[in-house]
Structure formats: structure tokens, C-alpha cells
Amino acid sequence: MTLIGKGIKRLDGPAKVCGRARYTAEITLPRMAHAVLVQSTIAAGSVRDLNDAEVKRMPGVLLVLSHKNAQKLPRSGRAGVDPPDGRVLSLFQDARVHYNGQPLALVVAETLEQAQAAAAALKPLYSAGVAQLEFDDAAKDAHSPGKILNEDADTRRGDVDAGMAAARHRVQARYVTPMQNHNPMEPHATLAQWQGEQLTLWDSTQYVAGVRRMVSKTLGIDSGRVRVRNLFVGGAFGGKGSAWSHVLLAAMAARQCGRPVRLVLQRPQLFGPVGGRPRTQQTVELGADPAGRLQAGRHEVYSTTSMMEDWTESSAVVTRMLYACPNLETRHRLVQLNVGTPTFQRAPGEATGSFALESALDELALQSGLDPIALRLASFAERDPQKNLPFSSNALRECYRLGAEHFGWSERPRQPGSLRQGHWLVGMGMAACTRPAKRMPAAASVELLPDGSAVVRSSTEDLGTGTYTVMTQIAADKLGYPLSRVRFELGDTNFPEAPISAGSMTVESVGSAVHAACNEARRQLLALAVGDALSPLQGSRIEDLRVEEGWLRHADGKRAEPAAAVVARSRNARLHAQGNSQAGEETKRFSMHSFGAVFVKVLVDPELGLVRVPRVVAAYGVGQVINEKTARSQLMGGIVWGLSLALMEAALLDTRNGRIVNANLAEYHVPTNADIGDIEILIVPEQDGVVNSLGAKGLGEVSMTGVAAAVAMPSPMPPESAYANCRLRRIACWIRLKRSRRQPRQGLWPLHSAKLAANCNAATTAPNALRLPASSGTRNT
Amino acid sequence: MSPFDYQRAASVDEALRMGQQPGAMYIGGGTNLLDLMKGGVSTPRILVDVSRLPLSGVTQGPDGGLRIGAMLSNTDAANHALVRQRYPLLSQALLAGASGQLRNMATVGGNLLQRTRCPYFYDTGFEHCNKRNPGSGCDALGGETRGLAILGASDACIATHPSDMCVALAALRAHVLVRGARGERSIAMQDFHRLPGDMPQRDTNLEPGELIVAVDLPPPVFARHASYLKVRDRASYAFALVSVAAALDLQDGMVRDAALALGGVAHKPWRRPEAERLLVGRKLDANSMQAAAQSLLQGARPQPGNRYKISLAYNSIVRALSMAGGMA
């Protein structure tokens, strides 16, 4: 009886709901001091005078760490570690200011309240410089990043101009997505403690090994002197993948104070110093033959980055592989602004890129008159067209079929605005979803103990995703032990090293290592038994033995012995095994992806500008599912993120001084429960013998892709009514610019504009005052 | 947060004495004041806790009106049988506000006194705010104005009053009963909150040290036809972009009396008796509703970033009246 796939409840659930789970900010050490970050309030320039003389004398203040007194770091604090773990940080090595919200000082005091009061009292004096905050201006000086991690920034196959010229149907559209910000429930937190030359960091990170590497290199100390730990992380989503400035600053302050220092970022401090999804502006051009087959495509991406570091939102990478298209060009360009450096945010690249690509396909479906699914099937990629490799597995066709059937796609209204429910116009949309299946080198160890229990260890993290639970499941299954006798330990650089918990690859990487370690432990256990004169299994052939529920059993059904007894008689009364996993030759022979199809029902009240999504049905092929319950939760969570991306989340930048205007959870909107309707998740059974030993392809991010495009699918809406115009959000990001040849900013279907205009005062009496294209939206009265 | 003294008043008289101290502020549920203190926007030297004063009763007046104690929680006010039965508009408005947790803490008096909303007021990282530092200027002008005022604003301030409850109270023509050093007085809702003018630092016409003790509701004539419509960016826990309190006294299809107020568009709940009069004495129909909507929006002056609010308000007024009149 296998444990793989079972919907086992989170093993750490009771501890969490009872408050026993200790997060980083809840860990207290003797003599611990409290630190509060002070940030810039200008977007460019330098600190002329920190103005800290009085603040240093405030009650309880132990240290005001700044460029005036921070230790000089090797290479000016630029360790040269690449992302994800290594970033260009603000470590007080000079007085320059690159964005509004940049860390400028760290105030350390005896109590948190004293540190907060002193931090609030610190008012640095600046020499203001000229900041670039206008996207359109900066885009004129956009530059190529060259590479995006391991991908090329630009690609070309075939002859796009020729393909486009020969196409029957052509669409070109422009899509804008806003700057978004990480907002995990648990804010970033670090507790730093020096014991002699040994540094221990408790850190809310999704990569303890990466933090150790970045911290040791930045401080110029041996990595063996740094230990990084956490037990629980309250959400991360990519925002805790890097060791950001506060981690190093806590370590530097702790050294300078000679005491442990705890630094917890306040909610508004997450807007800038710890990254987020950059603003993108994407142009997609597609050409298809009369049957709807893609003949040519172009996808050009402009995304923002900071003045400190190039970081690229790889939006066009998905376009390279999702559809068969013989002639294709993709390009990424970076637009530098005086903002915080962006970073990985759930489904980085695909979340924004699939919005543009899939929306352009909708435009093509409208123009060609083809059903959106038929159009997608016409260019179905039998192989990865960019790598020219077969897929290890691909259930996309079945996802379309199953999703459409459960959703009732055939019943959808074809004519725009033809279906109403009271004041609501009813629309339906769909899109394809995909994310690469990857793994990185990972190691795990297993210890079998004489009491019949097993302890499995890897340095990985549980971000709330269920790592504790699924790794325990894999280990118990592979060892043949009862679930209750296996304990999984994580979040400690003293354990065998795991890669970053990101990229939907923890199960693939760490799970495969756990699998390998457990196989090795079980092999040792069986070998010990057959060679042990005291064992009833002595002399058996190993092939005849299995381990079940903690017992070694012979196939003859007569002989058996508890694993505990075998372990107890071993030399040290314990067995130890290590397992490793890494990608191999399969990456050269196959392209590996999770796929899916998402269907949404959208309600639009065109008079009040309200948009609701009462129903989502989505089908996914993600290989082997390890835990049906946590898998479903993750997939559902990705859809909620997709809805949030489509309709709500936007960090609003004041382009006069570079401050984020809505840097709090009251005004930076994520969905409430009331915003989320029914979400039905369908998992297409899929066996993938290539991707890794577990056959699991990853599902943390695939469900975030496609959702925004499905929500924005315009066909059921009256032309110009717009779905576009009825968006309330100022950012009006997800509006297709091409349809109206203008960029609506906000507002409503102007039902009564003429009448109203007559009644409003002179400032607004122009006939188009209530029509809401960009031109009137930005004109100053 | 700046250090402060905490004093708990045992009686209304003691509260009034405590409230006379320099730098003293009353605190009820604290759902707004504590946020402002944490953000360094409010820096009271003394907090006078009035939340335990015996001011949470609901009593009926001889004319069928209702007196609601200032310390009654928003949740209890919304769910009180007499409020639901006689003033459904008020109950709906209360339940449209904030979240369940906040409504449990927030008091009726505190709701009246919540500060106006503007991102530039709440973030001390912005230098210029006439409300925080009188005379310093207004960073909101020319900034992110999507949520800000279109009616009754001034060059000094374009903040909006965020309350839902107050919009219903304004429409219902409630009075606020306050007590101060000079005794008790009753302030009509439309005179309780102020327009910003050149003194945006003052949100209300309360005198220093005055304490709200109750809200008085006139005899109920709008119990059967009332609708509070709140338009916001998400389904819950968001401030109104525009909200409408609409209620009608209908007889045989004719409007005998009408109550109409807007939220989210001005420094105070926005009411214009002329707009209500356009509905009275007629049948409720598209023409009369549109006329009322136009009248209520008379003089609207949007910012570049919130022009949409005029058409949104217009459509919302018509919708809310239709709903109140059973036509939608």
C-alpha cells in the first residue's frame, strides 16, 4: 500500500493552529537586542548628514548603524554571488541613495519600542539627485540583459517577416502589467548571533544554504563559520529566495553590538528592499494561416529594474515553447528606474508572459472566428519547438478536453454581451498554462534508529507548502516504515544541502534525494538482515525481502523481523545513509514541463465597473502527485494568485518622488475570501518516467499561469464596453491596448456622460470629460 | 509610536475632566487611532479610554426614534433588532464597513471620529500634508488621486471621509449628541463633519474635550425602502470608491420623502437636500432618479486621476435608488 499520492493532512498543522510552531520573529535569545530599519525618503541622491547625534542618545539605543560606522566589507559588499541567493545590496558602504525606501540605517536598542521610537526620530538630511521614475522616458534607453539566468535574452528562429507576410490572420497587441509586491503573511525576519567567530542566523528564507553562501562571501568569512536555520516560513513565493540587505545588516549589527540582534521588517518595509514583480510592457504579434496555424510570432518585453542591478522578468520565454510556430522572435529589454530591485515572484516570467501570449491568441481567435481551444490545438506543440526535443510528458490535450467538459465550455455565450444575469454581463474565458519542470542538486540523509523510527534530514525549507509532510510521506513510503515513525527535519545548513525552495522544484529535487537516501538505507537494512546470524531472515535473497510497516518480510510469508531489531543489532545501533539527486542526461534528450488549462466565468457590471469571478475550473498534468491534499491546495493557491494578478495587485509608484503610495495591506489589495468563488481542480493522471525518480513535475506555479489571460478574454463582452473600461483599478493593467488603440487608465463605461457634463462645473464640461481614454485621464484641469 | 499616558475614565464626568488635559484624546475601539499612532501620524500625550463607560445602550424615544449609545460596537449596532427593523439602511451600511474583526472593536462614536483617508496623510514619508502639518502643502494634488475627493474639496486637501455608517446617518438625518465642559448639545449630521477649506486639520466641529455620548435617529420613515450600495475594488475589506445611501418613503408609487447621501467622494458624507426634493412628490422613475443623481453631483470637480468617480457616482445613485424602490 503506497503512501505516494495520498491526501495526508499536514503533519505540522496542529502545531501551527495551536501556536506551537516557532517562526523566526518568535525566537528569543538571552541578551537579544532589537533592530529597526530606517529607509530613505528620496529616490536618488545621497545622505548629506545622517543627523543621528540626538537619536544615539535616546533611551535604550545601543547602535545606529549607517555608512558612517558600518564595517568596510570586501569588494564594497559586492560578493559576486549570482541570483537567486546573491543580489546587489544596501549595506551602508557609501552614502548614495538609489530608490525611495532604500535601507539607510539600522537602529538597535534594548527593546523593540525603543528601537522604533529612535528609528522614527531619525531624519537624515539629503542631497537630492535626479531620479528616473517615468517608464516611457526610461524605455527609450532600455538595454539588453544579454542573459536571463540560463536563458538567452533574445531568440530568433525562421524568418518572421516572411511568415507574417504570408499569414492570413494577423494580430498585434500591447499588454501592460503593473509593478507588484511580495506580501507573504510572515514578513521577512532575521535573528543574528555571534559566538566568537561563529555566526548563527535564524532567517525567514526559502534558501538557508544560499543565505550561508551569500553572507559568508559578503562578510569575507569561511562558510563553515555560518549556520543558517529556520523551522517554519510563513510564505515566501520568491521574495525570500535571496539574502536581502536586512539579513547582512542584522549580522553586521550583532557583531558591532556584541549581542544577538533581531530584525523584523514592518509591512511597509516589504515594498522596495525585498523585491517584487516588475512592471512589464509587452508587445505580441502573431500571424496564422486560414486554418489558424501559427506561422509567425514576435514577443517583445520591456520590464523595469533598479539602478543597482539588472533583473529580468523573462516573460517571452514561455512563448518560445508553448506553440508550434516556425518563425519566431523574442526579445527582453530592461528599463532602469529609481526603484527597488525586482525579483522572482510566483511563476516569474510565465505569469506575466502567458498573460500577453494567451491574450494575443484570444485576439487571433476573435479575428479568425476559431474557437479558442481549436485555435490552440491547431498549433499544438508535439515537441518543444525551441529546444527541438520531445516532451517527457504532455497532458495539455487532455487538460483542454477535461477542463472544457467540466466547465461546460460548449455552452459559453458566443456573442459579446449576449448573456446577462441581472445587472451582470456574463463572460467565459480560457487559457493554457505551463511551467518548466526542473531540479537542482540536492542531498538528504536518513538515520534508522533502534526504536524503529527514522530521521530524515535535508537543509530544505517548508514555506507553508507542505514540505514536512510530503518528504515524510516519500521517506515512509520508500523505507517501508509507518508514517508515524518517520520524522523529517529541515531548515538547517548543518543538514545535507538542498537547493532553493523555489521554481516548483522542491519535490523533484529534495524528494528525489530523499528517495535515493531511503533506497540506500533500506538496502543496508536488508543486507544487514540477510547477513546476520541472529536474524530469522539470514541467508535470504534480498530480492525476496520487502519492508512493510516497519517489518522486514520474506516473500514466503513465514519469516519476518521488525526493522527496529535489525537496526538495534547493527554496529552503532543505528544505520546511516545519504542520497543525492541531480538532473542528468534527460535534460539533453527531453523538454520537461507541467501543463494545464484554466477556464473562468467572469461577471462584469458595466455600470458600476465591478468584475467578479464566481467560478474557475482547471485541469493540470503535473506528473506524479505526492500528496493529493497539499497539491490541490497549491494549485488552488496559484489560481487565487492569478486572479489577484488579473484584478487587484498593483504597487502604485508616485512618479514625483518614487514612493509606493499603497505600501500597506489596506490599500495594496489581494483577494479576500469574498472575492473567490468556486475553484474546481482536476488532476490528469500522468506517468513521467523521465523527469526524476518520483515522476513528479512540480505544481507550485503552473496554476498561476494563464489565469489573467482567461479572465481578460474579451469575446463575450460588448466591444468597447469594455471590459477594459469597466476596470476599476487605476492601473488598468490588463487592458488590451490594441482593441481601442489607446490606453485606458481607469473608469467606467460612460453611460451618461453628455447629461452629466452639462451639470458639472466648467472644469469638466468638455464633451469628452467623462470618456476615459488616456488622453483625458491624464489631462490636467 | 510616541510614548503616552493611558487613563481609564470611570464616568462620563471623569472622562470630560481627563479630556481637558493638553494633548489628551479619547479612545474607543482604537481601530483607527492606533494605526495612526503606529504610523506617527497621531501623537497624543494622553489616551483617555472611554470604551468602558456605560454608553452602549439603545433606547427608544417617544416619537419612535432611537438613541444609540456612542460606545456600542459597530457589530452590535448593525445587528440590534430595532436598528434592523427601523433603520435597515444603517444596518446595511455598518455591515459594509471594514471587516468582522474591526466591527467587533469599533464603536459608533469612534466611527464618527475616524480620520479622513488619503495615502499622503497616512504615510509620514510624504513631506507635504496640510492635515498633518498645517501649511505644509498637499502632496496628494498631482499624485495618486484615484480614491480621493470630487466634491467639496479645496486646494488645501482632497481627502475623503471613509465611513460607511456616517453616510447612512447623514441620509437618515441623524443628530450627534455630545457633552463638554459647557454641557450637552446636539449637532445635526450635516454639521458634524467639516469640509477641508483652509483648515483640513479639523475633520469635525467638535470642540476640544467634547465627548460623543450618543447618536439620535429621527422617527423611522425609511424602514421599508432602503439600500446602501458600496462600490469598491474588492468584495470585502476595502474603502468605498463611491457609496450611496438611498432610502425612500413610498406610498402608492409616489415618493413622499427621500434620503440620499454619498460616501467616498468628499471630506464628509455628501448630502444635498435639493437632490432629495427632486424625488419627492413624484413617481420614482428613470427621469427622477437621474435628475436626483445630477443634482447631487452638482459642482463635482475631479482630479486627473479620479474622473471616473463622477460617472461611477452617477450610475451608483441611480442603481441605489432603483434598489431602494424595488426596481432593480
Short mmCIF file of N, CA and C in Angstrom, two decimals, chain B residues 7-22 24-26 46-49:
data_model
loop_
_atom_site.label_atom_id
_atom_site.label_comp_id
_atom_site.label_asym_id
_atom_site.label_seq_id
_atom_site.Cartn_x
_atom_site.Cartn_y
_atom_site.Cartn_z
N GLN B 7 -5.20 56.62 30.54
CA GLN B 7 -6.09 56.84 31.67
C GLN B 7 -7.45 56.25 31.33
N ARG B 8 -8.04 55.57 32.31
CA ARG B 8 -9.36 54.99 32.05
C ARG B 8 -10.41 55.74 32.86
N ALA B 9 -11.40 56.26 32.15
CA ALA B 9 -12.43 57.05 32.81
C ALA B 9 -13.49 56.12 33.40
N ALA B 10 -13.88 56.41 34.65
CA ALA B 10 -14.90 55.59 35.31
C ALA B 10 -16.30 56.14 35.09
N SER B 11 -16.37 57.42 34.69
CA SER B 11 -17.68 58.02 34.45
C SER B 11 -17.53 59.06 33.34
N VAL B 12 -18.66 59.46 32.79
CA VAL B 12 -18.62 60.47 31.73
C VAL B 12 -18.00 61.76 32.27
N ASP B 13 -18.38 62.13 33.47
CA ASP B 13 -17.84 63.37 34.03
C ASP B 13 -16.33 63.28 34.18
N GLU B 14 -15.86 62.12 34.65
CA GLU B 14 -14.42 61.97 34.80
C GLU B 14 -13.73 62.02 33.43
N ALA B 15 -14.37 61.38 32.44
CA ALA B 15 -13.81 61.41 31.09
C ALA B 15 -13.67 62.85 30.61
N LEU B 16 -14.70 63.65 30.86
CA LEU B 16 -14.66 65.04 30.41
C LEU B 16 -13.54 65.80 31.09
N ARG B 17 -13.34 65.53 32.38
CA ARG B 17 -12.23 66.19 33.08
C ARG B 17 -10.89 65.75 32.48
N MET B 18 -10.75 64.45 32.29
CA MET B 18 -9.50 63.94 31.71
C MET B 18 -9.27 64.49 30.30
N GLY B 19 -10.38 64.62 29.56
CA GLY B 19 -10.28 65.08 28.18
C GLY B 19 -9.85 66.53 28.05
N GLN B 20 -9.90 67.27 29.16
CA GLN B 20 -9.48 68.68 29.13
C GLN B 20 -7.96 68.83 29.18
N GLN B 21 -7.25 67.75 29.54
CA GLN B 21 -5.80 67.87 29.67
C GLN B 21 -5.16 68.13 28.30
N PRO B 22 -4.12 68.90 28.26
CA PRO B 22 -3.46 69.16 26.97
C PRO B 22 -2.93 67.86 26.36
N ALA B 24 -4.66 65.41 25.25
CA ALA B 24 -5.48 64.23 25.53
C ALA B 24 -6.36 63.89 24.33
N MET B 25 -6.54 62.59 24.09
CA MET B 25 -7.50 62.14 23.08
C MET B 25 -8.31 61.00 23.68
N TYR B 26 -9.59 60.95 23.31
CA TYR B 26 -10.42 59.81 23.74
C TYR B 26 -10.12 58.62 22.85
N ILE B 46 -1.89 61.83 25.98
CA ILE B 46 -2.70 61.08 26.94
C ILE B 46 -3.84 60.41 26.17
N LEU B 47 -4.03 59.12 26.42
CA LEU B 47 -5.21 58.45 25.88
C LEU B 47 -6.21 58.27 27.01
N VAL B 48 -7.40 58.79 26.80
CA VAL B 48 -8.47 58.62 27.79
C VAL B 48 -9.40 57.52 27.26
N ASP B 49 -9.36 56.38 27.94
CA ASP B 49 -10.14 55.24 27.48
C ASP B 49 -11.59 55.39 27.92
#
